[in-house]
Coordinates of C-alpha atoms in Angstrom, one line a residue:
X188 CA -0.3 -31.6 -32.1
X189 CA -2.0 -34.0 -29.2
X190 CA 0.3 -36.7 -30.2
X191 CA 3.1 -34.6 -30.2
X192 CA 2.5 -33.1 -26.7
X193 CA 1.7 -36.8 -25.5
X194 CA 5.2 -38.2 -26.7
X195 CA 6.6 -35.1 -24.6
X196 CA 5.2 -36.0 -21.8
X197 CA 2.0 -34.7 -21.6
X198 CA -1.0 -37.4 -21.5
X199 CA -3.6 -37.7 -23.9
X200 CA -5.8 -36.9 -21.0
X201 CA -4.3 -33.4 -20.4
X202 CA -4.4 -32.0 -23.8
X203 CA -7.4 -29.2 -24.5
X204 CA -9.1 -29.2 -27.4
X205 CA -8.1 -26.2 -29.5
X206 CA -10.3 -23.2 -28.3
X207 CA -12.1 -22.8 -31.5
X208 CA -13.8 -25.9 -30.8
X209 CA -17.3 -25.7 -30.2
X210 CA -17.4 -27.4 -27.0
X211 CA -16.3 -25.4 -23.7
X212 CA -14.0 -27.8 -21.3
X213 CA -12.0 -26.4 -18.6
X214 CA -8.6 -24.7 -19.6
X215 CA -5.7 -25.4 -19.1
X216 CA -2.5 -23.5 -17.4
X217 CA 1.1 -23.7 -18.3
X218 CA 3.8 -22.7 -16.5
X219 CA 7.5 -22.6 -18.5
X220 CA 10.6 -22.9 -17.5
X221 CA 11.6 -18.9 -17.4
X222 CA 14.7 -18.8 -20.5
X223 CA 16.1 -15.4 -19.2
X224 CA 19.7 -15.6 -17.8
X225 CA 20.3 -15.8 -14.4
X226 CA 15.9 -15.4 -13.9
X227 CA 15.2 -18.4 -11.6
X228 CA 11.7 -17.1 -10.8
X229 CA 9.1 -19.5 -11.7
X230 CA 5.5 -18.2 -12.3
X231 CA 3.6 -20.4 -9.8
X232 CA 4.5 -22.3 -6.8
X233 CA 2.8 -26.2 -5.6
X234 CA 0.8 -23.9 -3.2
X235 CA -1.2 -22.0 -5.9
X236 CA -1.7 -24.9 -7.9
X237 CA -3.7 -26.4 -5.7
X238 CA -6.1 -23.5 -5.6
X239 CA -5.6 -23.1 -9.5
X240 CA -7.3 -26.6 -9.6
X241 CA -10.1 -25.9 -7.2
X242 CA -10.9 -23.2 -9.6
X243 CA -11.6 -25.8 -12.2
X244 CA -8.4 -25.1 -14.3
X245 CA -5.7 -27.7 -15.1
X246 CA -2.0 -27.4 -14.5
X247 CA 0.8 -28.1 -16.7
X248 CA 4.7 -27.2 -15.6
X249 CA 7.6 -27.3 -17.2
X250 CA 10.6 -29.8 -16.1
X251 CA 12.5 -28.3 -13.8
X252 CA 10.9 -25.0 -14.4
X253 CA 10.7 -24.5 -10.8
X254 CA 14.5 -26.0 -9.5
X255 CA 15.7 -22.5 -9.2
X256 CA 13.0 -21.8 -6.6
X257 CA 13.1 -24.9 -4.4
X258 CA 10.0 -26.2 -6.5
X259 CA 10.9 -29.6 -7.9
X260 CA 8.4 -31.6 -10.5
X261 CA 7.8 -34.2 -7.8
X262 CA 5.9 -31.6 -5.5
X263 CA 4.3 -30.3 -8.6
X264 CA 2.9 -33.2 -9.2
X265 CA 1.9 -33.8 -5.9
X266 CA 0.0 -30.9 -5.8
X267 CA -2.1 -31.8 -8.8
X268 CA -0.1 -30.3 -11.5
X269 CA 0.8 -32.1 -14.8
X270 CA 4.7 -32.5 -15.8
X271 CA 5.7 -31.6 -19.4
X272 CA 9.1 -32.9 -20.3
X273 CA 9.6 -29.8 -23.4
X274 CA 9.0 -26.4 -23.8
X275 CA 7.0 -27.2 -27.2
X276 CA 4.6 -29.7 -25.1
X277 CA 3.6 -27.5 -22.5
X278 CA 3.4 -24.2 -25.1
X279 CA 1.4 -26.7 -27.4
X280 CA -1.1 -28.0 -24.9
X281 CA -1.6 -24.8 -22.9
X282 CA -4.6 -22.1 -23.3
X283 CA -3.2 -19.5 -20.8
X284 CA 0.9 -19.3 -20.0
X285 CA 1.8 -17.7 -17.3
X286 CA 5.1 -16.3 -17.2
X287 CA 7.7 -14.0 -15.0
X288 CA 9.6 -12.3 -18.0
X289 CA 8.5 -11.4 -21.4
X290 CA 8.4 -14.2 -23.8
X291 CA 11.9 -14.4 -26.0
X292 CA 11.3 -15.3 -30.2
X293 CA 12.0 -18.7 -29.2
X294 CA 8.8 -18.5 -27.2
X295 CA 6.7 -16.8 -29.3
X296 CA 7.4 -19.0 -32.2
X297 CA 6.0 -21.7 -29.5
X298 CA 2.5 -19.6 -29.6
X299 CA -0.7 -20.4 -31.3
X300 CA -3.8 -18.4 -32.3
X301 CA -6.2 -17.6 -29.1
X302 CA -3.8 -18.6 -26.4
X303 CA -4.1 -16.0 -23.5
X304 CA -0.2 -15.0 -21.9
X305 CA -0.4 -13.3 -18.7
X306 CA 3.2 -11.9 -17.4
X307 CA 5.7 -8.9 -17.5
X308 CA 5.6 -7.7 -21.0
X309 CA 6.7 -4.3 -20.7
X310 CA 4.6 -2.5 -23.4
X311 CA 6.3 0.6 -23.8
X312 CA 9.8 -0.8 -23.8
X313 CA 9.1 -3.7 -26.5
X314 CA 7.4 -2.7 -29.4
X315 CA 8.9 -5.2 -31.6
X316 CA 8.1 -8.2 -29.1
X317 CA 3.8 -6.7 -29.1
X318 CA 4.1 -6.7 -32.9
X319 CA 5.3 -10.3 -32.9
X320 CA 2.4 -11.4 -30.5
X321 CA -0.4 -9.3 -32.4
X322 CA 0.9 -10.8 -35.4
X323 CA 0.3 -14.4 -33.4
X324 CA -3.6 -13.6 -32.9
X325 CA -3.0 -14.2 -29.1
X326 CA -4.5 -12.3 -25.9
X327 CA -1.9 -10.7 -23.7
X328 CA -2.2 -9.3 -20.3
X329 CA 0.6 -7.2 -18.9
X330 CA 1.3 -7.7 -15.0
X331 CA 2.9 -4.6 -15.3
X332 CA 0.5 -2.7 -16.8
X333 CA -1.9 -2.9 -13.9
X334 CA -4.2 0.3 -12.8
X335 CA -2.5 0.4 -9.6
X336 CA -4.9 3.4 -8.6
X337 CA -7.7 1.3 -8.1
X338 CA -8.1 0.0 -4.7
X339 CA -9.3 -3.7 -5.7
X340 CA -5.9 -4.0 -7.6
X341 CA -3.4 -4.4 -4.8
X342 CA -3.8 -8.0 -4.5
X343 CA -2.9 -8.5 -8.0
X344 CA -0.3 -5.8 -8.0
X345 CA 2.8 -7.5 -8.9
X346 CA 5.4 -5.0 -9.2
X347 CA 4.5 -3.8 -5.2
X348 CA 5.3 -7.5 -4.7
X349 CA 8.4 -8.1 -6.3
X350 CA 9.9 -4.3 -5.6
X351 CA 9.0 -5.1 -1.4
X352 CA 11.4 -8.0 -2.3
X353 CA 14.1 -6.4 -3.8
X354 CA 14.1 -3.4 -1.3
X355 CA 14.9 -6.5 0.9
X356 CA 17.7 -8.0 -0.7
X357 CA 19.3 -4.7 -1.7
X358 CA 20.0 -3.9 2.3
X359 CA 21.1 -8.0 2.5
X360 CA 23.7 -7.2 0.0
X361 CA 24.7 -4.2 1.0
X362 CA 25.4 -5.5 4.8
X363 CA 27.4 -8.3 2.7
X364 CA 29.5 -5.8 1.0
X365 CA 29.9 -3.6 3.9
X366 CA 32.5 -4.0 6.4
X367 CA 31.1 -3.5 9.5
X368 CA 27.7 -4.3 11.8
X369 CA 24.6 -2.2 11.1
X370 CA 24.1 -1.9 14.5
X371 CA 26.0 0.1 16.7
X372 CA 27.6 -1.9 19.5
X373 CA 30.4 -1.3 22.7
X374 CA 32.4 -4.5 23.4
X375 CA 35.9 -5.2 25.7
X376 CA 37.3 -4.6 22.3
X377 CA 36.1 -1.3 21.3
X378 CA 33.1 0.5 20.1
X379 CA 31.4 0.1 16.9
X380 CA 29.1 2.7 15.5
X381 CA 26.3 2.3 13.4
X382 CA 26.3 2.1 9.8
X383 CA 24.3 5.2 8.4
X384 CA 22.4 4.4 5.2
X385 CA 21.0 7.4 2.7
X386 CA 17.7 5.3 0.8
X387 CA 17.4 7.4 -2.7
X388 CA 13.7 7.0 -3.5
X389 CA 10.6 5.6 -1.0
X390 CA 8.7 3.9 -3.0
X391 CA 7.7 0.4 -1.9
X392 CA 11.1 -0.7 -2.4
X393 CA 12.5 2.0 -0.9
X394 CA 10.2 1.4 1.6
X395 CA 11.4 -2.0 2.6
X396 CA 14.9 -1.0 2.6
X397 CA 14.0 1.8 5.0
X398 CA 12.3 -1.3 7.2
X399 CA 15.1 -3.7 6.8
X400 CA 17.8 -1.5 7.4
X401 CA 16.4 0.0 10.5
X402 CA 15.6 -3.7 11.9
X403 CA 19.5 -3.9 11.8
X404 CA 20.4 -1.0 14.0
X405 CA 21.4 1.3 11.1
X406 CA 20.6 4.9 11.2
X407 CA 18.6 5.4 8.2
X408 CA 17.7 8.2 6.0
X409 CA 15.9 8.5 2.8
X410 CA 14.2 11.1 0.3
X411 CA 11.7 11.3 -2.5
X412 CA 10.3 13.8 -4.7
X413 CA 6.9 12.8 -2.9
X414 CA 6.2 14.8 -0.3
X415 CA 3.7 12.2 1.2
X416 CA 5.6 9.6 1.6
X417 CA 7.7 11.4 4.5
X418 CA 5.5 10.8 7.1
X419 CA 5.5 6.1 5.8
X420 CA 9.4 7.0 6.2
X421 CA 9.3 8.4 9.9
X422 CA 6.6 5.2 10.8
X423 CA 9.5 2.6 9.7
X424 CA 12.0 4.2 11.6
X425 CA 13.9 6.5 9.2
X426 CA 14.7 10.3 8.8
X427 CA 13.2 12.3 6.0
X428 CA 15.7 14.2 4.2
X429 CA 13.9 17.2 2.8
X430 CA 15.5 18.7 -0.5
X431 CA 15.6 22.9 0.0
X432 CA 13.1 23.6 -3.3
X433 CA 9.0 23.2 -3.2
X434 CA 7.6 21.5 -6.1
X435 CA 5.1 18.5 -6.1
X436 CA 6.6 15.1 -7.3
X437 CA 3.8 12.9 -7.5
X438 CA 3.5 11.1 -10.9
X439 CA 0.4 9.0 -11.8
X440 CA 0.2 5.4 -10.6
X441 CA 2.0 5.7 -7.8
X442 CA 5.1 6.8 -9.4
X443 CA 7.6 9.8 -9.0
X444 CA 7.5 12.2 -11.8
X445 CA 10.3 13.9 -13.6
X446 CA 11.6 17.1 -11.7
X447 CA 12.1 20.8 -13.2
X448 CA 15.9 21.7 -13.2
X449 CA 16.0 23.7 -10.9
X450 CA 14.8 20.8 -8.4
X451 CA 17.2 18.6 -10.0
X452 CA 20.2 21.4 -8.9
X453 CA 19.2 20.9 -5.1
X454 CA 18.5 17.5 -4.9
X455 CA 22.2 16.9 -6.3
X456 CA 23.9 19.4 -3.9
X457 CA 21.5 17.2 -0.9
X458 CA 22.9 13.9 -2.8
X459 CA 26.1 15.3 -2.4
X460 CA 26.1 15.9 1.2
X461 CA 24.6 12.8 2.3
X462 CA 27.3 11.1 0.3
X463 CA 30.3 12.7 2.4
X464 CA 28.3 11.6 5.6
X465 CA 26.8 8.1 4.7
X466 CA 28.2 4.6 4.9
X467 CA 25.8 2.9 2.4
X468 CA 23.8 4.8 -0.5
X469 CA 21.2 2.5 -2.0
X470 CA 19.2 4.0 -5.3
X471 CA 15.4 3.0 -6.2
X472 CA 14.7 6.1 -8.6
X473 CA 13.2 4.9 -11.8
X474 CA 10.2 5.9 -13.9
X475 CA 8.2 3.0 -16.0
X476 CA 9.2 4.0 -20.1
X477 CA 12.2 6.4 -19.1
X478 CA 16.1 5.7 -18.5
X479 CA 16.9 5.7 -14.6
X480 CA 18.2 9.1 -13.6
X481 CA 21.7 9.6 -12.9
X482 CA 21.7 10.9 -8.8
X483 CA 25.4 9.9 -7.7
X484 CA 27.8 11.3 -10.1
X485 CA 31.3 10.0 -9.9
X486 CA 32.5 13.1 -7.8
X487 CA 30.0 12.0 -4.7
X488 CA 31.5 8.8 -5.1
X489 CA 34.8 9.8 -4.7
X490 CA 33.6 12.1 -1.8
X491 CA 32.6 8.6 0.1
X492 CA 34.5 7.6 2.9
X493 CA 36.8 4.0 2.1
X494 CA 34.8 1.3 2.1
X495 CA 31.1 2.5 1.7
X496 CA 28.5 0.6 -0.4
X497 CA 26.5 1.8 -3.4
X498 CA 23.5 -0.2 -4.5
X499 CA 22.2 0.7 -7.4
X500 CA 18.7 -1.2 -8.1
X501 CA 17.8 0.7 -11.4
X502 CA 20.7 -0.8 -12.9
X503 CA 18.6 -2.9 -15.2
X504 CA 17.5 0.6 -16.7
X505 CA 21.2 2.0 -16.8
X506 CA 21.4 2.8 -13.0
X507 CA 21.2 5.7 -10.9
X508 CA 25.3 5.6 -10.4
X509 CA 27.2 7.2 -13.4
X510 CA 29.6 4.3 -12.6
X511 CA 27.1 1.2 -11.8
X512 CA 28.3 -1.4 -14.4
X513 CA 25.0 -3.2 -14.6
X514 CA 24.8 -7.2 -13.4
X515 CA 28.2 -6.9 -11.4
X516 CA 29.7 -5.5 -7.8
X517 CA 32.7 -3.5 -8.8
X518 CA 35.0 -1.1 -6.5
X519 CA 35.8 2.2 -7.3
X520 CA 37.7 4.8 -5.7
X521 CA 37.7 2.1 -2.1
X522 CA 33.9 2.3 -2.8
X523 CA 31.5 -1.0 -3.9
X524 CA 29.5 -0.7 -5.8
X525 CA 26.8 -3.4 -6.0
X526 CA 25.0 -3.1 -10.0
X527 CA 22.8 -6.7 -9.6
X528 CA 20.4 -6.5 -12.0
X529 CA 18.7 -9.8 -10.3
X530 CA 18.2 -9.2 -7.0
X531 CA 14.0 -10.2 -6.3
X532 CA 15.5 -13.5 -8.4
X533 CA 18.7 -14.0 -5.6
X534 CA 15.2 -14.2 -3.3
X535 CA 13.6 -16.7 -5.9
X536 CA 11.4 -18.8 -3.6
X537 CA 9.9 -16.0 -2.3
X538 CA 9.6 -13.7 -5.2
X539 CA 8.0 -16.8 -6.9
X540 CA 5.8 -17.3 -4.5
X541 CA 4.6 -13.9 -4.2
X542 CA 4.0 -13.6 -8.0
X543 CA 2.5 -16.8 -8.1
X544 CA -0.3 -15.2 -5.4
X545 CA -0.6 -12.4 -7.5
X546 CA -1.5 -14.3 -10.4
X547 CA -3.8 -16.5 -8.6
X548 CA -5.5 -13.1 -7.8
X549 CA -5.8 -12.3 -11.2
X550 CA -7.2 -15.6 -12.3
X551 CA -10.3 -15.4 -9.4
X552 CA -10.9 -11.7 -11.2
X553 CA -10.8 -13.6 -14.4
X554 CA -12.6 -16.4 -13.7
X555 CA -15.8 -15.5 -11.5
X556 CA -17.8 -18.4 -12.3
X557 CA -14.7 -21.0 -11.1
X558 CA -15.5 -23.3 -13.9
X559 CA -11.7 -23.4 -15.4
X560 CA -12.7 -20.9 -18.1
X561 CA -11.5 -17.9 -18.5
X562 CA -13.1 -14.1 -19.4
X563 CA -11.6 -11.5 -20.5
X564 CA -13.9 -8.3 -19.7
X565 CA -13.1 -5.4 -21.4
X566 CA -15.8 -3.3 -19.1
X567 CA -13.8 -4.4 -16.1
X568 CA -11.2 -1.2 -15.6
X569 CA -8.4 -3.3 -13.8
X570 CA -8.5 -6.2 -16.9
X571 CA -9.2 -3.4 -19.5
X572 CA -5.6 -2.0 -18.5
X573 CA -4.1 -5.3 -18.4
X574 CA -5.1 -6.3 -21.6
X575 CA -2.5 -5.0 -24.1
X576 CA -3.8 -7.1 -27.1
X577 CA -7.2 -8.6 -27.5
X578 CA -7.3 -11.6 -29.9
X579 CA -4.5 -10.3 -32.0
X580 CA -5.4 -6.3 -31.6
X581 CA -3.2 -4.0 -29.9
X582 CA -5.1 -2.3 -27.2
X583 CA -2.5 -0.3 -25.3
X584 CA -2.3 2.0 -23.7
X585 CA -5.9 2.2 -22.6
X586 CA -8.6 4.7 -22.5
X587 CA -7.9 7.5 -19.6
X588 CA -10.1 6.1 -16.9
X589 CA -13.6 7.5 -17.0
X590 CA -14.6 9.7 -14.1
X591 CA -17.9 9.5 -12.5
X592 CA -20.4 11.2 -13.2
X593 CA -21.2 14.6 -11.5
X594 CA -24.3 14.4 -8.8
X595 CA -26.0 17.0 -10.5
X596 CA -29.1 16.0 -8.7
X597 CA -27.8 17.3 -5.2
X598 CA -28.6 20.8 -5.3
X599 CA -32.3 19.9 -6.9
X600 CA -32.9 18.2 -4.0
X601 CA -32.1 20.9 -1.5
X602 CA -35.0 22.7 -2.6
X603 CA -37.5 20.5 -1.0
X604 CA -35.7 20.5 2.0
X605 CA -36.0 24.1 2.2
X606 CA -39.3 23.9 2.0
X607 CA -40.7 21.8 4.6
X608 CA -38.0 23.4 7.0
X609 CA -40.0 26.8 6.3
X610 CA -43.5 25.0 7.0
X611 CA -44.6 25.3 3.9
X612 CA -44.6 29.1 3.0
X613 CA -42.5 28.8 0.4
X614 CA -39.5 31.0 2.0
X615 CA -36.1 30.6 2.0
X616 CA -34.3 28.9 4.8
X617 CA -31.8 31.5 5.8
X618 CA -34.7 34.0 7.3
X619 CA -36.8 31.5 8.6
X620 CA -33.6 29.9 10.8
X621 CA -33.2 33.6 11.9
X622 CA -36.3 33.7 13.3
X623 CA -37.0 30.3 14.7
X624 CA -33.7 32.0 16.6
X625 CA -35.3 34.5 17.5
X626 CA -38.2 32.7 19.1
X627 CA -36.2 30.1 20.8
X628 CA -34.0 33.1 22.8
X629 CA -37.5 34.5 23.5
X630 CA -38.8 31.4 24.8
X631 CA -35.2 30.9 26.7
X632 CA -35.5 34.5 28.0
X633 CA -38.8 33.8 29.4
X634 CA -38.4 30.9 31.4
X635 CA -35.5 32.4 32.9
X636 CA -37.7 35.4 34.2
X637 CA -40.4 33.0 35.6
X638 CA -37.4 31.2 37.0
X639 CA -35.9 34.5 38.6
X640 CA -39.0 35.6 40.0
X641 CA -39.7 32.9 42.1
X642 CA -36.3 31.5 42.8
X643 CA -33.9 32.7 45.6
X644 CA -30.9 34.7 43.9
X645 CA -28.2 31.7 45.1
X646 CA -30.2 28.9 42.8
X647 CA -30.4 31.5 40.6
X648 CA -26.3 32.2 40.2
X649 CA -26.0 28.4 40.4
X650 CA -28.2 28.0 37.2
X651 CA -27.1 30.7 35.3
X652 CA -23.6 29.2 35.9
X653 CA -25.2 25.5 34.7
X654 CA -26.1 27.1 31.5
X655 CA -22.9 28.9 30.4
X656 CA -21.0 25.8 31.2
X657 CA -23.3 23.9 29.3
X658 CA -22.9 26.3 26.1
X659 CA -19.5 26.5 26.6
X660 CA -19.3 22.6 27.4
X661 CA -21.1 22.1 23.5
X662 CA -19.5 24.3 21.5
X663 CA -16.2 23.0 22.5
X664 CA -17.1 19.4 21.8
X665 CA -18.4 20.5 18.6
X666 CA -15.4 21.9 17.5
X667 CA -13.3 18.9 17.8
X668 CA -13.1 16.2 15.0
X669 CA -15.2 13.1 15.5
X670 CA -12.1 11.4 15.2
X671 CA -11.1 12.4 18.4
X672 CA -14.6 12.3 20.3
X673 CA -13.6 9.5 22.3
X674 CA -10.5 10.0 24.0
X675 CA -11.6 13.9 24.9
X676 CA -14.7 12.4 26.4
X677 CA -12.7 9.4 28.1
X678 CA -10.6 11.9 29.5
X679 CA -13.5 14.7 30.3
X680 CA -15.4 12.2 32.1
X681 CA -12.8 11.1 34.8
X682 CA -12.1 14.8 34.9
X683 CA -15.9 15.6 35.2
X684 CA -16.3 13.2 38.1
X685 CA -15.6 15.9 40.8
X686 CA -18.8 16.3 40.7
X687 CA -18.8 13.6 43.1
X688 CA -17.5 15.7 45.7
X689 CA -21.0 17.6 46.3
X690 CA -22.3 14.6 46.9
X691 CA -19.9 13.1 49.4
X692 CA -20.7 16.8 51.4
X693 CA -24.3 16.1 51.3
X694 CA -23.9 13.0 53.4
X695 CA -21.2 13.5 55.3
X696 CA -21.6 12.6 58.8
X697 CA -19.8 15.7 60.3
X698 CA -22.9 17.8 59.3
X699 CA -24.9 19.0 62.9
X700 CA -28.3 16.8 62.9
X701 CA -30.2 19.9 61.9
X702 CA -27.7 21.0 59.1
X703 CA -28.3 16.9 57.6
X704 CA -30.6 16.9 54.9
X705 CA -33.7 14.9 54.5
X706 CA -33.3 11.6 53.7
X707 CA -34.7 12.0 49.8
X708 CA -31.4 14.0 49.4
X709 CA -29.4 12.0 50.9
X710 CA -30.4 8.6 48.7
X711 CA -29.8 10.8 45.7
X712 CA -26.5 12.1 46.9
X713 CA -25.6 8.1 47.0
X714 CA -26.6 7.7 44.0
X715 CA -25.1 10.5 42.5
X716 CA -21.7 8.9 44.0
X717 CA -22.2 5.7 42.4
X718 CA -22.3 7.5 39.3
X719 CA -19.8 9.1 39.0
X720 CA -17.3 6.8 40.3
X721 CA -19.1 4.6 37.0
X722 CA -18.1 7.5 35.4
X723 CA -14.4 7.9 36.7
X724 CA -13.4 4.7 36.4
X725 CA -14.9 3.9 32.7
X726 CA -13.3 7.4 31.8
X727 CA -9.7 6.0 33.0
X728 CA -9.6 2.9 31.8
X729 CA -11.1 3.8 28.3
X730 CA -8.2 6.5 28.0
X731 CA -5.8 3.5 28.9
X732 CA -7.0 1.1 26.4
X733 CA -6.5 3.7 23.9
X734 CA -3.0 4.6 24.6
X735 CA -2.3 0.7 24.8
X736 CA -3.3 0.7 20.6
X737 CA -0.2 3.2 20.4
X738 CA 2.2 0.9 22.3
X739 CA 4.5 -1.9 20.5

């Protein structure tokens, strides 16, 4: 096998030993040439191989594999990687593959026992393709499969990467197709008005078509079964179209789930609607496992106005459009209607080099101790749901995420509390608050008779005033959320600062000489002025840094 990998153009120097040997050596990582038409995605870029290396791994690509993506071998190889001239070499001489589609018969005839794939595999839609690589003895981990609820997964969440992307390039095409400006604009010529675009679906995709359209000047509106998402389409500069039914659409892992009928019903007569009105329709509804659901029947297409775009980016799946004719841009009834099945691909360099991150991510997660070798942990929850098979064993889908365990111990440790709050007699806390109450309005109550006694009845007013406002003052604060503490106290405090108006009275000048108070009052009245005007100005210019984090 190491001969035949060395007349392919691999070196005798960058063949592993076979990973049932009994020595350990760094692994190595191949990256094919992706064999799926019209896929000119390559799995990592020159960039990543680089920090592949310094991670103790060594690099093998595939001739040309990365052509397609403005990657030739000469920058692979200048980046540390090793060249193989055959699929067969680099399959051969590889322990981990990493890949952008799942692998074709071809490929996994090319497999040996213990190799470790990582790539789209699609579980659920290719059960014959998981029997052939159980049946190889080989580890697998599905890109696709990711736990995407789990916070520390984003940065290896492929599919957000590569659906941003195609989001992008649906809106590119549709502008292509389209036969006007996005953007509204008057010239000497006339006035052009802008494009309005309907976005079926905010997910992330739907999400970056909502952000590239509205860069262009379109007036952009969307709508998704999520309810939550309405407020992430307002922020990029779209209109939420709300359908006239309430039910929750939230699916698990950040999906849409399928809608009762009578939801369905609605959202078809909105569809409808929005078709008569809109320029450009572009579709992202699909659910991982299902077919894509039909939203624009062939009635709301003929309802379009001459000229309008359709893009349909489930057409892989079958295509939201009942007529989307996957892989091609056909016209129907004056209407395009744009079916590309390839669209992150017709973005290849970047798409590559997004996946390419993604996987890098994966590797770090995979390989802790950075010495090339790689461990699959089965107790780690974001590689327990990527792993589909395990050394030849199916083990997908996984386990239902465990939850964590209830803090039963909370309520035991109230007790105690309760306790020392009662001094030690054992009672419980509710009567013993009551009457430290009681005593502290007592107490209260008291000092305000031994103030009123000896106090003249204006200081008394004054403080009795003082001590509402005060109570008043703290309940108030109280009530507001802590996340808005500091601009109500950046704004109370320039507002509070009229204080400093007493002050300025107690020295002013026009006061007789035997109205002017002694000169201990008046070095406090300065004082007090200083203060304040502290406290004015900090209050103003606090409040106008804060609106500044709102400003673009």
């Amino acid at each position: 096998m190491q001969a035949g990998a060395t007349t392919q153009g691999l070196s005798e120097k960058s063949v592993v030993p076979s990973p049932t040997s009994s020595t350990q050596t760094a692994q190595r990582i191949g990256v094919p040439r992706e064999v799926f038409p019209g896929e000119k995605r390559v799995a990592t870029v020159p960039e990543v191989v680089e920090k592949l290396i310094k991670l103790g791994f060594s690099v093998a690509v595939e001739s040309s594999a990365g052509d397609a993506a403005n990657c030739s071998d000469d920058t692979y190889r200048a980046a540390g990687a090793t060249v193989a001239e055959s699929a067969a070499a680099l399959w051969s001489g590889s322990d981990i593959v990493f890949k952008v589609r799942p692998p074709s018969a071809d490929e996994v005839a090319l497999m040996r026992e213990g190799q470790i794939l990582i790539g789209f595999i699609w579980p659920a839609q290719n059960p014959d393709l998981m029997q052939q690589l159980a049946a190889k003895k080989v580890t697998v981990l599905a890109i696709d499969a990711l736990p995407r609820m789990l916070s520390r997964a984003q940065k290896m969440d492929a599919l957000t990467s590569q659906a941003g992307v195609a989001g992008y390039r649906a809106v590119i095409e549709a502008a292509n197709a389209f036969g006007r400006f996005f953007n509204g604009q008057i010239t000497a010529a006339g006035k052009v008005p802008p494009a309005k675009v309907f976005i079926a679906g905010a997910g992330v995709a739907g999400l970056a078509a909502i952000g590239t359209a509205a860069g262009l000047g379109a007036i952009v509106r969307a709508n998704d079964t999520r309810a939550e998402v309405a407020d992430q389409v307002v922020s990029l500069g779209g209109e939420f179209v709300k359908v006239d039914y309430e039910e929750e659409g939230s699916g698990g892992g950040g999906y849409a789930k399928v809608m009762s009928e009578g939801f369905q019903q609605a959202q078809r007569e909105m569809y409808a609607k929005q078709a008569r009105e809109v320029d450009i329709i572009i579709t992202t509804a699909l659910i991982p496992g299902k077919p894509a659901p039909k939203l624009i029947t062939a009635e709301m297409v003929k309802s379009m106005k001459p000229g309008s775009v359709i893009v349909d980016m489930a057409a892989e799946q079958g295509g939201n459009c009942e007529l989307t004719e996957p892989g091609q841009s056909v016209v129907k009834h004056g209407v395009t209607i744009v079916g590309y099945t390839d669209l992150v691909s017709r973005l290849s360099k970047q798409s590559s080099t997004l996946y390419a991150t993604n996987l890098f991510r994966l590797t770090e997660e995979l390989c802790k101790t950075k010495d090339g070798i790689v461990d699959v942990n089965m107790k780690d929850d974001a590689i327990r749901g990527l792993t589909v098979i395990k050394n030849g064993e199916v083990t997908w889908p996984p386990p239902a995420p465990q939850l964590p365990p209830q803090q039963a111990a909370k309520p035991a440790a109230a007790a105690p509390a309760a306790k020392k709050s009662s001094h030690g007699h054992g009672a419980a806390s509710e009567p013993m608050a009551g009457s430290k109450l009681a005593i502290m309005f007592g107490v209260a109550a008291a000092l305000f008779w031994l103030i009123g006694a000896s106090a003249p009845k204006e200081f008394l007013a004054h403080f009795t005033v003082f001590v509402l406002a005060c109570f008043v003052g703290y309940m108030v604060v109280w009530n507001v959320k802590p996340a808005l503490h500091t601009p109500l106290m950046s704004v109370t405090n320039a507002i509070s600062s009229i204080i400093a108006i007493g002050a300025l009275v107690q020295i002013s000048p026009i006061t007789s000489a035997m109205e002017r108070p002694n000169s201990l009052i008046t070095w406090v009245a300065a004082a007090g002025i200083v203060l304040t005007a502290i406290n004015m100005f900090g209050g103003f210019a606090v409040t106008q840094r804060m609106l500044a984090m709102f400003r673009k």
